[in-house]
Coordinates of C-alpha atoms in Angstrom, one line a residue:
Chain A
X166 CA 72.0 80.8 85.9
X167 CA 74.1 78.9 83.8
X168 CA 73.4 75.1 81.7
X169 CA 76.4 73.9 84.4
X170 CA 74.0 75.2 87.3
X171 CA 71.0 73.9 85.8
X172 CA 72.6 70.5 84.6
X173 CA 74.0 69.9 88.4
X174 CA 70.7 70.7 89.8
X175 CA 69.1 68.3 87.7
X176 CA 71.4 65.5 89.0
X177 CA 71.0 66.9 92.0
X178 CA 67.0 66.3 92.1
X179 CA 67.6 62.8 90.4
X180 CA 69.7 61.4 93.1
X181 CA 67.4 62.5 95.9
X182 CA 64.3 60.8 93.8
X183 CA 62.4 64.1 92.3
X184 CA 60.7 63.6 89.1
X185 CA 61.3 67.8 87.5
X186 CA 60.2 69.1 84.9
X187 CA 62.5 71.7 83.4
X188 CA 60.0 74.5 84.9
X189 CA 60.6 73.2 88.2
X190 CA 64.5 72.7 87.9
X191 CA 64.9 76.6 87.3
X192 CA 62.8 77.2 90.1
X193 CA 64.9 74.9 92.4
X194 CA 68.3 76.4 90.6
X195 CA 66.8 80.0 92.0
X196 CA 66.2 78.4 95.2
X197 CA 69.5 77.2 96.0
X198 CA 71.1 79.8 94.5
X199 CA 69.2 82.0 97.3
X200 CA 70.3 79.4 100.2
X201 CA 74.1 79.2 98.9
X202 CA 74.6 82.5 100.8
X203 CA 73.3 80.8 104.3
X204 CA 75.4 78.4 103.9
X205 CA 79.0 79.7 102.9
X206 CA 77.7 81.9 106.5
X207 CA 77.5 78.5 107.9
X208 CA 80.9 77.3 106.6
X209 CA 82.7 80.6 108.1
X210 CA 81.8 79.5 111.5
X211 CA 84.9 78.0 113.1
X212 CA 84.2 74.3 114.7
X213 CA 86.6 71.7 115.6
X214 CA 85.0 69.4 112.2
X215 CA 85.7 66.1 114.7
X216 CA 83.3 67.2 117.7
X217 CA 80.6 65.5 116.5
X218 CA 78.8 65.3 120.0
X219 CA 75.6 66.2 118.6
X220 CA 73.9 65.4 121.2
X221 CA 75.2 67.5 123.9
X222 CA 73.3 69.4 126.1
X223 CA 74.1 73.2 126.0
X224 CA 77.3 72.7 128.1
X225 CA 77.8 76.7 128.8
X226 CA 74.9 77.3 130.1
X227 CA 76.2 75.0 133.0
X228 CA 79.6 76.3 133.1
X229 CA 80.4 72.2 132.4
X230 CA 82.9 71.0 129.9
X231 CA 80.9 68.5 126.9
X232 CA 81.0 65.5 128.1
X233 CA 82.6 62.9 125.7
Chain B
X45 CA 25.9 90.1 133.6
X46 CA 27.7 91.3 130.2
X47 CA 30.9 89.0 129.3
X48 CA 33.0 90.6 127.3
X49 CA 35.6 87.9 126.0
X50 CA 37.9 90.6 124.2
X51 CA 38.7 91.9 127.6
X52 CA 38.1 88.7 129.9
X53 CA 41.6 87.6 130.3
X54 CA 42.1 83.3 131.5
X55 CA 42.8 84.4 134.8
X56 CA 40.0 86.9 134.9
X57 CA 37.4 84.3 133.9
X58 CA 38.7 81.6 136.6
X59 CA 38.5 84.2 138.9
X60 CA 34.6 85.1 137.6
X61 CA 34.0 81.1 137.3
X62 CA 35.1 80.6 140.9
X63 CA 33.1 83.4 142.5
X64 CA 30.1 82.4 140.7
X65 CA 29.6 85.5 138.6
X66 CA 29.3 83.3 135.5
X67 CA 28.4 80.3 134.6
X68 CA 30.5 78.0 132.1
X69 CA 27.7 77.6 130.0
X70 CA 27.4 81.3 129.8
X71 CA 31.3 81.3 128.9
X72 CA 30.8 79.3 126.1
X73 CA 28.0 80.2 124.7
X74 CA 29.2 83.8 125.0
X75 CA 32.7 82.7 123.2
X76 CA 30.2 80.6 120.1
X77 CA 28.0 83.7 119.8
X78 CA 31.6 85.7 119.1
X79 CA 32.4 83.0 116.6
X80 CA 29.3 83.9 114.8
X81 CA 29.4 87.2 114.8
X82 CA 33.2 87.5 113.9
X83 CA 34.6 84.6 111.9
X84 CA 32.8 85.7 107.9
X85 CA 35.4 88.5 108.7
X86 CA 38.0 86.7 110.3
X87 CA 38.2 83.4 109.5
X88 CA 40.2 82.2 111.9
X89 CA 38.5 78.4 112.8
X90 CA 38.5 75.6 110.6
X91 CA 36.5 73.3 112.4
X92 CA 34.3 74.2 115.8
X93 CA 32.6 71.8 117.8
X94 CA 29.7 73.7 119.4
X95 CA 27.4 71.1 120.7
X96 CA 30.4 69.4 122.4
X97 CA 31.2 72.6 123.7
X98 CA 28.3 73.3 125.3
X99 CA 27.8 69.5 126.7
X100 CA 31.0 69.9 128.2
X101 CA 30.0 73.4 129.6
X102 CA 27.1 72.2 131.1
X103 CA 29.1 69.3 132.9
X104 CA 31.8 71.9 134.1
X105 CA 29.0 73.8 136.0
X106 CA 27.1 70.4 137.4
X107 CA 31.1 69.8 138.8
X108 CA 31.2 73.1 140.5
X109 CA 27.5 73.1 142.0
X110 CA 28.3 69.8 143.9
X111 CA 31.4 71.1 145.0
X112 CA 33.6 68.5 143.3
X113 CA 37.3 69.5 143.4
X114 CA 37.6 71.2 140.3
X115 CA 40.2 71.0 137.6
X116 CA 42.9 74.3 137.4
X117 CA 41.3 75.3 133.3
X118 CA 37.6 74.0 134.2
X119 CA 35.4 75.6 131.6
X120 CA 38.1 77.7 129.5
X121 CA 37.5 77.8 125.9
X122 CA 40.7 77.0 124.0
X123 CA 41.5 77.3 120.4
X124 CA 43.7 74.6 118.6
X125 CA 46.5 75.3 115.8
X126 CA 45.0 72.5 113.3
X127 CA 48.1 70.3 113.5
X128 CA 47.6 69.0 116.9
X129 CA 45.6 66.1 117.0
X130 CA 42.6 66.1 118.8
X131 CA 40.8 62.5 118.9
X132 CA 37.7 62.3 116.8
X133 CA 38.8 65.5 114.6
X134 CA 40.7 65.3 111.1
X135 CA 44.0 67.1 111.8
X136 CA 44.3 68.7 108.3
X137 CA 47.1 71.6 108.5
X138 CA 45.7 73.4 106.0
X139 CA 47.1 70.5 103.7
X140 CA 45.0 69.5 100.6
X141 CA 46.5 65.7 101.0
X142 CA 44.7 65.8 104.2
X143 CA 41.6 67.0 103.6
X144 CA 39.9 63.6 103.8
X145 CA 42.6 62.4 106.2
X146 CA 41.2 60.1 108.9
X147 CA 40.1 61.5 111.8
X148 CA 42.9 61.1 115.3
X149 CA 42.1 58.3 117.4
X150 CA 43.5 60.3 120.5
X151 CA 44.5 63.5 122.0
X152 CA 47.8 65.3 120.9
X153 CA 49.9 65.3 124.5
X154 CA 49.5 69.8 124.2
X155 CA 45.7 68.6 124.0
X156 CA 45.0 65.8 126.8
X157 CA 47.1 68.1 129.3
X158 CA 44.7 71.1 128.5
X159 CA 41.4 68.4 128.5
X160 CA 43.0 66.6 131.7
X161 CA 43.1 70.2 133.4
X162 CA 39.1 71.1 132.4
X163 CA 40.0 73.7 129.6
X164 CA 37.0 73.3 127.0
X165 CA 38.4 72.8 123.2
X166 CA 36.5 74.7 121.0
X167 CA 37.8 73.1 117.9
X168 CA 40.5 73.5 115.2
X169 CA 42.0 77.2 113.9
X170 CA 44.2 77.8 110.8
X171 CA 47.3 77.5 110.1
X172 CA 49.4 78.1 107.2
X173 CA 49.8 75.0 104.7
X174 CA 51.7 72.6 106.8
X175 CA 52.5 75.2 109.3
X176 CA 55.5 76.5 106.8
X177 CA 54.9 80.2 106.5
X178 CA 53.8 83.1 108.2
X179 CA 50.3 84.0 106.3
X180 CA 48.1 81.5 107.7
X181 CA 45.5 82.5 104.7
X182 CA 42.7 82.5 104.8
X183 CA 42.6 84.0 108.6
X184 CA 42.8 87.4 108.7
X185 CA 44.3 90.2 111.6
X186 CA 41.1 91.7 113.9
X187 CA 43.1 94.9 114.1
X188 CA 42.8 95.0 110.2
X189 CA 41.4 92.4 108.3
X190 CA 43.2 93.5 105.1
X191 CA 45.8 92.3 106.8
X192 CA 47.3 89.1 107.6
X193 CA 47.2 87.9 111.3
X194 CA 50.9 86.5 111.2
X195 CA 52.1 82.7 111.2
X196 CA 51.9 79.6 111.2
X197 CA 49.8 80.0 114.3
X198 CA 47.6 82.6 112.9
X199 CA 44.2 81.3 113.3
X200 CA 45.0 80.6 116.6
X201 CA 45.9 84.1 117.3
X202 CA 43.0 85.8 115.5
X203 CA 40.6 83.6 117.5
X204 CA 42.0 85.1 120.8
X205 CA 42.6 88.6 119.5
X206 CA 39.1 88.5 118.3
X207 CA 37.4 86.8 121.1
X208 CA 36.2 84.0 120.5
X209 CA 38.3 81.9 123.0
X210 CA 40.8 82.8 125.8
X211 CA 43.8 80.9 125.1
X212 CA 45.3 79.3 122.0
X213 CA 47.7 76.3 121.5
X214 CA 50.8 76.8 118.7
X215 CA 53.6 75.7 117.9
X216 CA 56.9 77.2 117.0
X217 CA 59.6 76.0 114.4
X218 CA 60.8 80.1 113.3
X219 CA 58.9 81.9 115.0
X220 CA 55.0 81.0 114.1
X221 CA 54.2 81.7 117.6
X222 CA 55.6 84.7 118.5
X223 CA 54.8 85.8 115.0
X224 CA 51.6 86.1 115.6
X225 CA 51.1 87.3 119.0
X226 CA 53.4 90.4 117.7
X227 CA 51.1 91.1 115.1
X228 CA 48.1 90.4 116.8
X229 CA 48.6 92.4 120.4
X230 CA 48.9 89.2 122.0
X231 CA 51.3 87.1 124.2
X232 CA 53.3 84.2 122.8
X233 CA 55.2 81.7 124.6
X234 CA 57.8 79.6 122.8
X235 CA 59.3 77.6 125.8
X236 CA 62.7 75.8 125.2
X237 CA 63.1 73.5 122.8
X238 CA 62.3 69.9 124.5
X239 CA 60.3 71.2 127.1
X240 CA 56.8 70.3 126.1
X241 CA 56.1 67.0 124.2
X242 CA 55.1 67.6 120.6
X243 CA 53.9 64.0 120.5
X244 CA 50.6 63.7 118.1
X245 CA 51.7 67.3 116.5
X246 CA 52.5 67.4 112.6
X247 CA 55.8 67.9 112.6
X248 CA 57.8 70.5 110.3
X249 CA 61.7 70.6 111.5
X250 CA 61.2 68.3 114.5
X251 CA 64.6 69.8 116.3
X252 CA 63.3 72.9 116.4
X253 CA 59.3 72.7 116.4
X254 CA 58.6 73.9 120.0
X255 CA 54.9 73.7 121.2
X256 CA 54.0 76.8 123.2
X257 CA 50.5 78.6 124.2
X258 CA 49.5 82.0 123.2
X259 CA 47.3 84.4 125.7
X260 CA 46.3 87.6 126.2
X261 CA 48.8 88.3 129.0
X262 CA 51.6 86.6 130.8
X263 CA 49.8 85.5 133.5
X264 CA 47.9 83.8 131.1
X265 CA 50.2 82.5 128.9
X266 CA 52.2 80.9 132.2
X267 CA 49.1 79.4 133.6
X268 CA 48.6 77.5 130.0
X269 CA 52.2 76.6 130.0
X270 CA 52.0 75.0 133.4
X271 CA 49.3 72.6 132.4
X272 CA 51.4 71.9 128.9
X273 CA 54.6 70.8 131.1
X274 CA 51.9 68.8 133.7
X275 CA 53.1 71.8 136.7
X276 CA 49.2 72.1 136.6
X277 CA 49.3 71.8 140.9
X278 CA 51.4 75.1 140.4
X279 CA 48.7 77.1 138.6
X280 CA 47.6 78.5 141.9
X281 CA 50.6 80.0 143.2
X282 CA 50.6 82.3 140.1
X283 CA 48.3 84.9 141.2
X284 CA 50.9 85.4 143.9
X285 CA 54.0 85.2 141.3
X286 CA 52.2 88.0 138.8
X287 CA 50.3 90.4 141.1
X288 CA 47.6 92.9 138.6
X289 CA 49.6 95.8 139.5
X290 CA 53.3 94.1 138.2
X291 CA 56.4 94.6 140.0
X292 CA 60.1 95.7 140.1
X293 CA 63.0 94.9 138.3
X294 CA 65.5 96.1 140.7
X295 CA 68.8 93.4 140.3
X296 CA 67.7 92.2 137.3
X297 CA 70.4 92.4 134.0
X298 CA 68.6 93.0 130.6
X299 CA 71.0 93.2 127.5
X300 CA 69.9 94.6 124.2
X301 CA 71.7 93.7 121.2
X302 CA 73.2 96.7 119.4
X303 CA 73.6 94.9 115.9
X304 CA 71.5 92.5 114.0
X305 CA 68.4 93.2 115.9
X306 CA 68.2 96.6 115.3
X307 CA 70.0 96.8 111.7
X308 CA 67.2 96.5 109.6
X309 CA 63.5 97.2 111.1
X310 CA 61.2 100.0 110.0
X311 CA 61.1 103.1 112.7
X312 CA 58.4 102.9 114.8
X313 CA 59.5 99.5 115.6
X314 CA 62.6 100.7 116.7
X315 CA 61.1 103.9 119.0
X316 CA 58.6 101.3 120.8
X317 CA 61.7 99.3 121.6
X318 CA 63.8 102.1 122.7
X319 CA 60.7 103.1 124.8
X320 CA 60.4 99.5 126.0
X321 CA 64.1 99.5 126.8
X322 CA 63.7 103.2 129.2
X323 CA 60.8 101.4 131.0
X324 CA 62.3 98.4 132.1
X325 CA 65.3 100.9 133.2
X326 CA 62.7 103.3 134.9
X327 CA 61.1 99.4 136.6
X328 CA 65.1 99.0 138.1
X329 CA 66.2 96.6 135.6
X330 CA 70.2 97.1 134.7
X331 CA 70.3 98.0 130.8
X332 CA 73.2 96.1 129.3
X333 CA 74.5 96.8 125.8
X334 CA 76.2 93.5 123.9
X335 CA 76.5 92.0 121.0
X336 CA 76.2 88.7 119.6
X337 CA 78.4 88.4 116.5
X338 CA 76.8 85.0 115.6
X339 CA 73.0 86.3 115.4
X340 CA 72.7 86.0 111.3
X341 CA 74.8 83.0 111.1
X342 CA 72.3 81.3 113.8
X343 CA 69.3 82.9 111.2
X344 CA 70.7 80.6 108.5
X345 CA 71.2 77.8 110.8
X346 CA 67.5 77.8 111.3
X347 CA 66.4 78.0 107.9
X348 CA 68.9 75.1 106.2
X349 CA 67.7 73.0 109.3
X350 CA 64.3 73.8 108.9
X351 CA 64.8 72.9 105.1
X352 CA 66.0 69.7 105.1
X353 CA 64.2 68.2 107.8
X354 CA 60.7 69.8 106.1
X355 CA 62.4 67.4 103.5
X356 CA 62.0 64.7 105.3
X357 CA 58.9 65.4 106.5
X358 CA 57.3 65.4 103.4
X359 CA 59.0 63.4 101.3
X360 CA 56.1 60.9 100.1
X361 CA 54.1 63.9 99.2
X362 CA 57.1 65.6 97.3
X363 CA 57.7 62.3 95.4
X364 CA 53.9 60.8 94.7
X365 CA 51.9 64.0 94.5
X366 CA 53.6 67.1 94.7
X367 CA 50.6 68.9 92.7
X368 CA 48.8 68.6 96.1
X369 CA 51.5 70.7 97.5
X370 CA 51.4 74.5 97.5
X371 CA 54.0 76.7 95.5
X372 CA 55.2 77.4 99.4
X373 CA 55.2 74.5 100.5
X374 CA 57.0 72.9 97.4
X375 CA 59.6 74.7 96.6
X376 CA 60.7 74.6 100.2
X377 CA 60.9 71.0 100.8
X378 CA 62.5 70.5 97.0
X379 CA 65.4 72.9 98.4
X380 CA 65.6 70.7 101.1
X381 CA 65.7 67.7 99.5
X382 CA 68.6 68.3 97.1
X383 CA 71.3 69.6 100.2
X384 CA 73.6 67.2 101.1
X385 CA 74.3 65.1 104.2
X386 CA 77.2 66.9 104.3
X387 CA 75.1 70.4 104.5
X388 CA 72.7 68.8 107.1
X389 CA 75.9 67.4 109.8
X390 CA 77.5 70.7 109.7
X391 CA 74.7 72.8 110.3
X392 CA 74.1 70.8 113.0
X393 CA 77.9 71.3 114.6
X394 CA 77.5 74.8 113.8
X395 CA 74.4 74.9 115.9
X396 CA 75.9 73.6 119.0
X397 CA 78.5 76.1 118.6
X398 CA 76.1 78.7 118.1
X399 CA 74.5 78.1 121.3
X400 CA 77.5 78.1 123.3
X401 CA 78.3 81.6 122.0
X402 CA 75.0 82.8 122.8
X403 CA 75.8 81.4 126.2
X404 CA 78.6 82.9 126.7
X405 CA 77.2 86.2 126.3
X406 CA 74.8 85.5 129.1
X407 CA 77.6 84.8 131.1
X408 CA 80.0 87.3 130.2
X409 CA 77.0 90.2 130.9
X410 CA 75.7 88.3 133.5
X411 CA 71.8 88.7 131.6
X412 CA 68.7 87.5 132.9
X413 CA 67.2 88.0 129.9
X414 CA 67.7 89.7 126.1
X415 CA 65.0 92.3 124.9
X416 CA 64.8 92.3 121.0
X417 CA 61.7 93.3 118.3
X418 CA 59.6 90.4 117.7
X419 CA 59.9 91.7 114.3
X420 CA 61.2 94.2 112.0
X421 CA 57.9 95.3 111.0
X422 CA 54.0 95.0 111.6
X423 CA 51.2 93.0 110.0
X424 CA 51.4 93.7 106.1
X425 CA 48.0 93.9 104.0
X426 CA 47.4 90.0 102.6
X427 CA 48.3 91.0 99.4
X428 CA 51.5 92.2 99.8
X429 CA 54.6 89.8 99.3
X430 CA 57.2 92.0 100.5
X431 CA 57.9 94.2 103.7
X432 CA 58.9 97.7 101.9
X433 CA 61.4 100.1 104.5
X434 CA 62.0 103.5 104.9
X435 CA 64.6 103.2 102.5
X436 CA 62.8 101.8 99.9
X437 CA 64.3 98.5 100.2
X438 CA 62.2 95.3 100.5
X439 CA 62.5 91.7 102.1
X440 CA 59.8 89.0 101.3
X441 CA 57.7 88.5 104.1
X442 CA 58.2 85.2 105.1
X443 CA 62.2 86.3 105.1
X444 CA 61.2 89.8 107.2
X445 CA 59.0 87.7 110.1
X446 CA 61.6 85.1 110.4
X447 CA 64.4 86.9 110.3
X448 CA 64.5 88.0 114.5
X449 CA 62.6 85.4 115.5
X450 CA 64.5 81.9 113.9
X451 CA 68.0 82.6 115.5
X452 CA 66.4 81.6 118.7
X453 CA 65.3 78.6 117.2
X454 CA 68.1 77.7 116.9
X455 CA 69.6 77.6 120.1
X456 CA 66.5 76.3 121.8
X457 CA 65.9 79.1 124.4
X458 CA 62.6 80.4 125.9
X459 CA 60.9 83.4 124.5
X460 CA 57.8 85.5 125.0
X461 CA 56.9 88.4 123.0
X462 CA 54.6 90.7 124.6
X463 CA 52.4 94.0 123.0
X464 CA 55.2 96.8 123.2
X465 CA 53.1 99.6 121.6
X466 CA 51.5 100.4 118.1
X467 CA 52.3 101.5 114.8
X468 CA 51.0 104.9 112.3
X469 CA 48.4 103.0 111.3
X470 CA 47.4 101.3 114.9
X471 CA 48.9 98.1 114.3
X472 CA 50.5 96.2 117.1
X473 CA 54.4 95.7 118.1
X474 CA 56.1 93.3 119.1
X475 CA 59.0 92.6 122.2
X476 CA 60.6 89.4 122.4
X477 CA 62.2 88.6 126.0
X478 CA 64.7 85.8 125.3
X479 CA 65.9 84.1 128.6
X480 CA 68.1 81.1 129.8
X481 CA 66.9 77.6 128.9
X482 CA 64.3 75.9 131.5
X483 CA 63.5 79.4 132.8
X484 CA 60.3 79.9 131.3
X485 CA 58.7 81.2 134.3
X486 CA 61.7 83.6 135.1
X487 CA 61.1 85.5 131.4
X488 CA 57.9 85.3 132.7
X489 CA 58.4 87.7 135.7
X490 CA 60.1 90.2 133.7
X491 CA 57.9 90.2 130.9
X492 CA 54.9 90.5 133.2
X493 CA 56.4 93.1 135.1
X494 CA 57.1 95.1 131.7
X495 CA 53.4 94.2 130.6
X496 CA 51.8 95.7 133.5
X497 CA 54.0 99.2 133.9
X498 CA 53.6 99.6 129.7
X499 CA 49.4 98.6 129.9
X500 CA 49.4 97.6 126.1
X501 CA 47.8 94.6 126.6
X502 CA 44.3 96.7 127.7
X503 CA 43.8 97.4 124.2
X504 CA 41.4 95.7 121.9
X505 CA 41.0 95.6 118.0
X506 CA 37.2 97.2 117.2
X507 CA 35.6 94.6 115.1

């Protein structure tokens, strides 16, 4: 991990009100670092980014269009 | 008469309780005699109420001698996951901020439903801290107590496994109740997400934690998941629906996933599932190969959902005394703390997507169900981190024993994993049926019918 990936985290941890110690902001670095994977996976999965129906429920199992 | 609670099934002791060849209070005091003579090894209850137990016992038989209509669970011990609250008990989940935590003033909604219907609680098992992991330490596995007995509803399975009760209540956010059962020989039900109320149970990743009962069979497990979804008037009419000697498959449409599933799991997991797979061909069921491209990306989905909302969760203890927290624990909810709204919305879109694909490959192969390992592996020794392969390669634990059970979590569907066979060293496998959403008693039939032609269930750790 780099000082960039370590300094980011650190604002990172600031702005979501966590109090780290330097000990604890490698840790988290190592963390992410392990979730980034999961969620450029997540990014690669095609959606329409304006269907934001949340809240819809399972519409193919019903053979029904989503309701908006 | 000799009761034998590692072989009384739920529905074999109503059955016994009905035709007077027990009594209650010889149920219970049979199931508190096991506690004492298995728990130094096992470890598996935090908190038992005894004397209650035995009150309530005692009132259950009084019921039956008058002939009062009795409740569907009268006089079954239960054993509850210690993060449902039950009123009068501290609810601690394994949580060293809650240690002294005041004690619930009423029933969890899993727990009144079970109390309305007669079942007896015998007090509170382990779970892991917080119910966010799959060790559940200190509880260990009756088939092995070197080993670990699965998670986060691990005390709740090593309590039935061991006989000490015969049923559990847990709860499911990536797996901790089919976890379990697969390493423990057991049955777990994780209904579909929504179905049972989760009110008064400390939450992890609320759109995902699913409560659910484990058994020792089927039969069991859907006569506890009737009372949890208040169907407890249809408790009856299940002795008809899951006849002892099983039944056959004949029309039914089972697909196993070829990828994914299968990539990745160490070999006798992946004989007792091919074996699994010829018997529910051999019961009539149509064997359907497919493929759901989607399956790791729905894996991720469930852990940077679980993250965040574990976040949230626990953000007062993360902030004001995170020394309280568990290495786990911590580092978890910090991860989830840090990603962005951003993160959170799209792994939330992603999900919906997700389970429309899954969907669509019900519907495209017509399925009444899925078959898949519970897990890749079997019960690890405690102090082992890491799942080691044929190969050589490794996986952390925690990573390993989420890794077939979260995508499910994900897209909310009903799943029960069932004993499928046994490992070199005697340890039990695994089989997750994954059905349609709101068919919970549907995967029942077929994994019932699977249960009784394979006969794993019969078999009993020797402790």
């Amino acid at each position: 991990m780099t000082e960039d990936d370590l300094t980011a985290v650190r604002v990172r941890a600031a702005a979501a009100g966590l109090d780290l110690d330097e000990d604890r902001i490698r840790i988290l670095t190592e963390s992410l670092e392990g979730v980034r994977e999961m969620i450029e996976r997540i990014a690669r999965i095609e959606i329409d980014p304006l269907d934001l129906a949340l809240d819809a429920y399972q519409p193919a199992w019903t053979d029904g269009e989503r309701g908006r | 008469m000799t009761l034998d609670l590692q072989v009384l099934t739920l529905h074999g002791a109503l059955k016994g309780l009905a035709a007077g060849e027990f009594s209650t209070a010889e149920l219970i005091r049979e199931a508190l005699l096991r506690v004492d003579a298995t728990d130094a090894r096992i470890e598996a209850w935090v908190e038992v109420q005894a004397r209650q137990a035995m009150e309530l016992a005692l009132a259950a038989d009084r019921r039956r001698s008058i002939g009062t209509p009795t409740a569907p669970l009268l006089g079954i011990p239960i054993g509850v996951k210690d993060i449902f609250d039950i009123a009068g008990m501290r609810t601690r989940c394994n949580m060293e901020s809650r240690l002294e935590c005041v004690e619930a003033v009423r029933d969890s909604d899993a727990v009144h439903a079970l109390r309305r219907d007669g079942a007896i609680l015998l007090g509170k098992t382990v779970t892991q801290e917080a119910a966010a992991g799959v060790v559940s330490d200190p509880a260990r596995n009756p088939w092995d107590t070197d080993r670990i007995p699965g998670g986060s509803s691990g005390g709740s399975a090593a309590a039935l496994a061991a006989g000490t009760c015969l049923g559990a209540l847990g709860s499911d956010t990536a797996g901790s109740i089919r976890i379990p059962a697969s390493v423990t020989g057991l049955a777990g039900l994780k209904p579909t997400w929504g179905r049972l109320s989760a009110k008064g149970v400390f939450p992890l990743a609320p759109t995902m934690d699913t409560v659910g009962p484990l058994a020792k069979t089927v039969h069991d497990a859907a006569i506890l998941y009737l009372s949890l979804a208040g169907r407890q008037k249809e408790i009856p009419t299940l002795a008809d629906r899951f006849p002892e000697a099983g039944g056959s498959l004949a029309g039914k449409r089972i697909g196993v996933l070829r990828s994914f599933f299968l990539d990745h799991v160490q070999p006798d997991v992946a004989t007792a599932l091919q074996d699994a797979v010829a018997q529910l061909g051999e019961l009539g069921a149509e064997i359907v190969e497919c493929d759901w491209a989607e399956a790791e990306a729905a894996q991720s989905v469930a852990l940077i959902t679980s993250r965040v909302e574990s976040a949230a969760v626990h953000r007062k203890d993360l902030r004001h005394t995170p020394e309280l927290m568990g290495e786990a624990l911590r580092s978890r909810v910090e991860v989830g703390a840090v990603l962005t709204a951003d993160t959170y919305l799209r792994t939330r879109q992603v999900r919906l997507a997700l389970r429309d694909s899954i969907a669509n490959v019900y519907r495209a192969h017509r399925l009444d169900a899925i078959v898949a390992p519970t897990l890749p592996a079997t019960a690890p020794r405690a102090d082992e981190d890491v799942i080691t392969y044929r190969d050589g390669s490794t996986e952390p634990v925690g990573t390993a024993f989420t890794r077939l059970t979260s995508p499910w979590n994900t897209t909310g569907q009903p799943v029960i994993s069932v004993s499928c066979g046994f490992d070199q060293n005697q340890l039990p496998i695994g089989l997750s049926f994954v059905g349609r959403p709101d068919q919970e008693l549907e995967l029942c039939d077929l994994a019932h019918a699977y249960e009784r032609e394979a006969g794993w269930y019969k078999q009993t750790p020797d402790l």
